mmCIF file of C-alpha atoms in Angstrom:
data_model
loop_
_atom_site.group_PDB
_atom_site.id
_atom_site.type_symbol
_atom_site.label_atom_id
_atom_site.label_comp_id
_atom_site.label_asym_id
_atom_site.label_seq_id
_atom_site.Cartn_x
_atom_site.Cartn_y
_atom_site.Cartn_z
ATOM 1 C CA MET A 1 112.253 140.840 102.205
ATOM 2 C CA LYS A 2 112.248 140.152 105.881
ATOM 3 C CA TYR A 3 108.937 140.994 107.765
ATOM 4 C CA ASP A 4 108.273 141.166 111.430
ATOM 5 C CA THR A 5 104.885 139.263 111.083
ATOM 6 C CA LEU A 6 103.451 137.183 108.258
ATOM 7 C CA ILE A 7 99.538 136.600 108.359
ATOM 8 C CA ARG A 8 98.562 133.599 106.210
ATOM 9 C CA ASN A 9 95.074 132.944 104.875
ATOM 10 C CA ALA A 10 93.449 136.125 106.065
ATOM 11 C CA MET A 11 90.174 137.451 104.678
ATOM 12 C CA VAL A 12 90.678 140.831 103.290
ATOM 13 C CA ILE A 13 87.607 143.226 103.323
ATOM 14 C CA ASP A 14 88.511 146.496 101.986
ATOM 15 C CA GLY A 15 85.280 148.496 102.794
ATOM 16 C CA SER A 16 84.186 148.914 99.208
ATOM 17 C CA ASN A 17 81.064 146.735 99.564
ATOM 18 C CA THR A 18 82.783 143.972 97.450
ATOM 19 C CA PRO A 19 83.064 140.519 98.788
ATOM 20 C CA GLY A 20 86.420 139.859 100.788
ATOM 21 C CA TYR A 21 89.142 137.765 99.222
ATOM 22 C CA PRO A 22 91.626 135.413 100.693
ATOM 23 C CA ALA A 23 95.187 136.927 100.872
ATOM 24 C CA ASP A 24 98.516 136.920 102.895
ATOM 25 C CA GLY A 25 99.596 140.078 104.706
ATOM 26 C CA ALA A 26 103.064 141.260 105.872
ATOM 27 C CA ILE A 27 103.739 143.716 108.696
ATOM 28 C CA LEU A 28 107.076 145.440 109.131
ATOM 29 C CA ASN A 29 107.642 148.105 111.876
ATOM 30 C CA SER A 30 104.119 147.749 113.085
ATOM 31 C CA ARG A 31 102.940 148.909 109.729
ATOM 32 C CA ILE A 32 101.004 146.833 107.105
ATOM 33 C CA GLU A 33 103.858 146.399 104.239
ATOM 34 C CA ARG A 34 102.047 144.304 101.864
ATOM 35 C CA ILE A 35 98.753 142.350 101.198
ATOM 36 C CA GLY A 36 98.528 140.020 98.348
ATOM 37 C CA GLU A 37 96.690 137.056 97.092
ATOM 38 C CA ARG A 38 97.822 133.788 98.095
ATOM 39 C CA VAL A 39 100.368 132.088 95.892
ATOM 40 C CA GLU A 40 99.569 128.566 97.323
ATOM 41 C CA MET A 41 95.883 128.498 96.577
ATOM 42 C CA MET A 42 95.010 125.337 94.976
ATOM 43 C CA GLU A 43 93.675 125.410 91.362
ATOM 44 C CA LYS A 44 89.974 125.126 91.564
ATOM 45 C CA ASN A 45 89.638 122.418 89.085
ATOM 46 C CA LEU A 46 91.964 120.229 90.938
ATOM 47 C CA PHE A 47 90.234 121.056 94.135
ATOM 48 C CA ASN A 48 86.849 119.967 92.793
ATOM 49 C CA ARG A 49 88.604 116.710 91.218
ATOM 50 C CA LEU A 50 89.899 115.890 94.828
ATOM 51 C CA VAL A 51 86.585 116.623 96.568
ATOM 52 C CA GLU A 52 84.740 114.281 93.897
ATOM 53 C CA SER A 53 87.402 111.522 94.502
ATOM 54 C CA MET A 54 86.921 111.705 98.227
ATOM 55 C CA THR A 55 83.015 111.628 97.785
ATOM 56 C CA GLN A 56 83.471 108.324 95.710
ATOM 57 C CA MET A 57 85.863 106.907 98.165
ATOM 58 C CA ASP A 58 83.243 107.410 101.079
ATOM 59 C CA GLU A 59 80.757 105.819 98.616
ATOM 60 C CA ILE A 60 82.778 102.921 98.102
ATOM 61 C CA ASP A 61 83.473 102.615 101.684
ATOM 62 C CA ARG A 62 79.717 102.635 102.663
ATOM 63 C CA GLY A 63 79.100 100.103 99.929
ATOM 64 C CA GLU A 64 77.197 102.397 97.822
ATOM 65 C CA ARG A 65 79.534 102.217 94.743
ATOM 66 C CA PRO A 66 81.715 99.371 93.400
ATOM 67 C CA PRO A 67 85.585 100.225 93.422
ATOM 68 C CA SER A 68 86.804 100.962 89.861
ATOM 69 C CA ARG A 69 89.708 98.597 90.473
ATOM 70 C CA GLU A 70 91.118 96.284 93.113
ATOM 71 C CA PHE A 71 94.305 94.436 93.784
ATOM 72 C CA HIS A 72 94.410 91.579 96.081
ATOM 73 C CA VAL A 73 97.643 90.019 96.949
ATOM 74 C CA ASP A 74 97.228 86.491 97.722
ATOM 75 C CA ALA A 75 99.383 83.776 98.911
ATOM 76 C CA VAL A 76 100.112 82.609 95.305
ATOM 77 C CA LYS A 77 100.819 85.986 94.162
ATOM 78 C CA VAL A 78 103.467 86.746 96.702
ATOM 79 C CA LYS A 79 105.190 83.538 95.794
ATOM 80 C CA MET A 80 104.646 83.965 92.108
ATOM 81 C CA ILE A 81 106.347 87.552 92.169
ATOM 82 C CA HIS A 82 109.757 86.346 93.833
ATOM 83 C CA LYS A 83 109.793 83.188 91.909
ATOM 84 C CA ALA A 84 109.410 85.088 88.669
ATOM 85 C CA LYS A 85 112.527 86.983 89.384
ATOM 86 C CA GLY A 86 114.481 83.762 90.519
ATOM 87 C CA LEU A 87 114.771 85.149 94.052
ATOM 88 C CA SER A 88 114.779 82.792 97.098
ATOM 89 C CA GLN A 89 112.429 83.764 99.931
ATOM 90 C CA ALA A 90 115.474 85.073 102.016
ATOM 91 C CA ARG A 91 116.716 87.214 99.195
ATOM 92 C CA PHE A 92 113.233 88.413 98.390
ATOM 93 C CA ALA A 93 112.402 89.414 101.937
ATOM 94 C CA LYS A 94 115.846 91.024 102.200
ATOM 95 C CA ALA A 95 115.278 93.120 98.931
ATOM 96 C CA ILE A 96 111.600 94.162 100.233
ATOM 97 C CA ASP A 97 112.843 94.801 103.716
ATOM 98 C CA VAL A 98 110.641 92.491 105.587
ATOM 99 C CA ALA A 99 111.368 89.656 107.944
ATOM 100 C CA LEU A 100 111.590 86.139 106.303
ATOM 101 C CA GLY A 101 108.896 84.909 108.671
ATOM 102 C CA THR A 102 106.573 87.612 107.444
ATOM 103 C CA LEU A 103 107.158 86.732 103.936
ATOM 104 C CA GLN A 104 106.461 83.074 104.656
ATOM 105 C CA ASN A 105 103.302 84.043 106.560
ATOM 106 C CA TRP A 106 102.143 85.844 103.299
ATOM 107 C CA GLU A 107 103.143 83.089 101.202
ATOM 108 C CA GLN A 108 101.276 80.374 103.389
ATOM 109 C CA GLY A 109 97.952 82.470 103.755
ATOM 110 C CA ARG A 110 98.480 83.062 107.527
ATOM 111 C CA ARG A 111 98.557 86.843 106.946
ATOM 112 C CA GLU A 112 97.902 89.518 104.334
ATOM 113 C CA PRO A 113 100.421 92.234 103.434
ATOM 114 C CA GLU A 114 98.903 95.524 104.242
ATOM 115 C CA GLY A 115 99.386 99.159 103.481
ATOM 116 C CA PRO A 116 102.779 100.062 102.039
ATOM 117 C CA ALA A 117 103.823 96.288 101.886
ATOM 118 C CA ARG A 118 100.776 95.605 99.525
ATOM 119 C CA ALA A 119 101.524 98.658 97.387
ATOM 120 C CA LEU A 120 105.205 97.648 97.145
ATOM 121 C CA LEU A 121 104.231 94.085 95.895
ATOM 122 C CA ARG A 122 101.807 95.562 93.479
ATOM 123 C CA ALA A 123 104.622 97.747 92.139
ATOM 124 C CA ILE A 124 106.922 94.817 91.886
ATOM 125 C CA HIS A 125 104.144 92.809 90.177
ATOM 126 C CA ASN A 126 103.528 95.619 87.773
ATOM 127 C CA ALA A 127 107.247 96.377 86.870
ATOM 128 C CA PRO A 128 109.413 94.004 88.519
ATOM 129 C CA GLY A 129 112.643 95.027 86.800
ATOM 130 C CA HIS A 130 112.541 98.583 87.621
ATOM 131 C CA VAL A 131 111.359 98.328 91.401
ATOM 132 C CA LEU A 132 113.749 95.630 92.237
ATOM 133 C CA ALA A 133 116.612 97.386 90.610
ATOM 134 C CA ALA A 134 115.521 100.565 92.535
ATOM 135 C CA LEU A 135 115.394 98.756 95.755
ATOM 136 C CA GLU A 136 119.053 97.223 95.163
ATOM 137 C CA GLN A 137 120.285 100.824 95.310
ATOM 138 C CA ARG A 138 120.815 101.402 99.039
#
């Protein structure tokens, strides 16, 4: 149904002395047409797990907790990853869509891959056949 106005994430207080509840509301022709609980509300258990994960991340960042796992991409690993698949530097650089000079800097230890590049190298290291095959499909 088409409404004139849709109000998202409102707090509904109905005057019955019960606590309010979060809901969406719809207005049509200057009248409240519909009020209902939000469908998009995150499952409480998932929300609590996410909050716990963020708390742990902050503790790790502050040095109060050791990380559960780490993956360091060093120069030897970058070279080992492309050599294991029999790819030249140029072909490997093209496959992962980075400049040849960038790959060479990684391999010679002048720079370290960061962010998405590090994640991609980790994925290739863990499942080279699948990731490289997926990258070939352009």
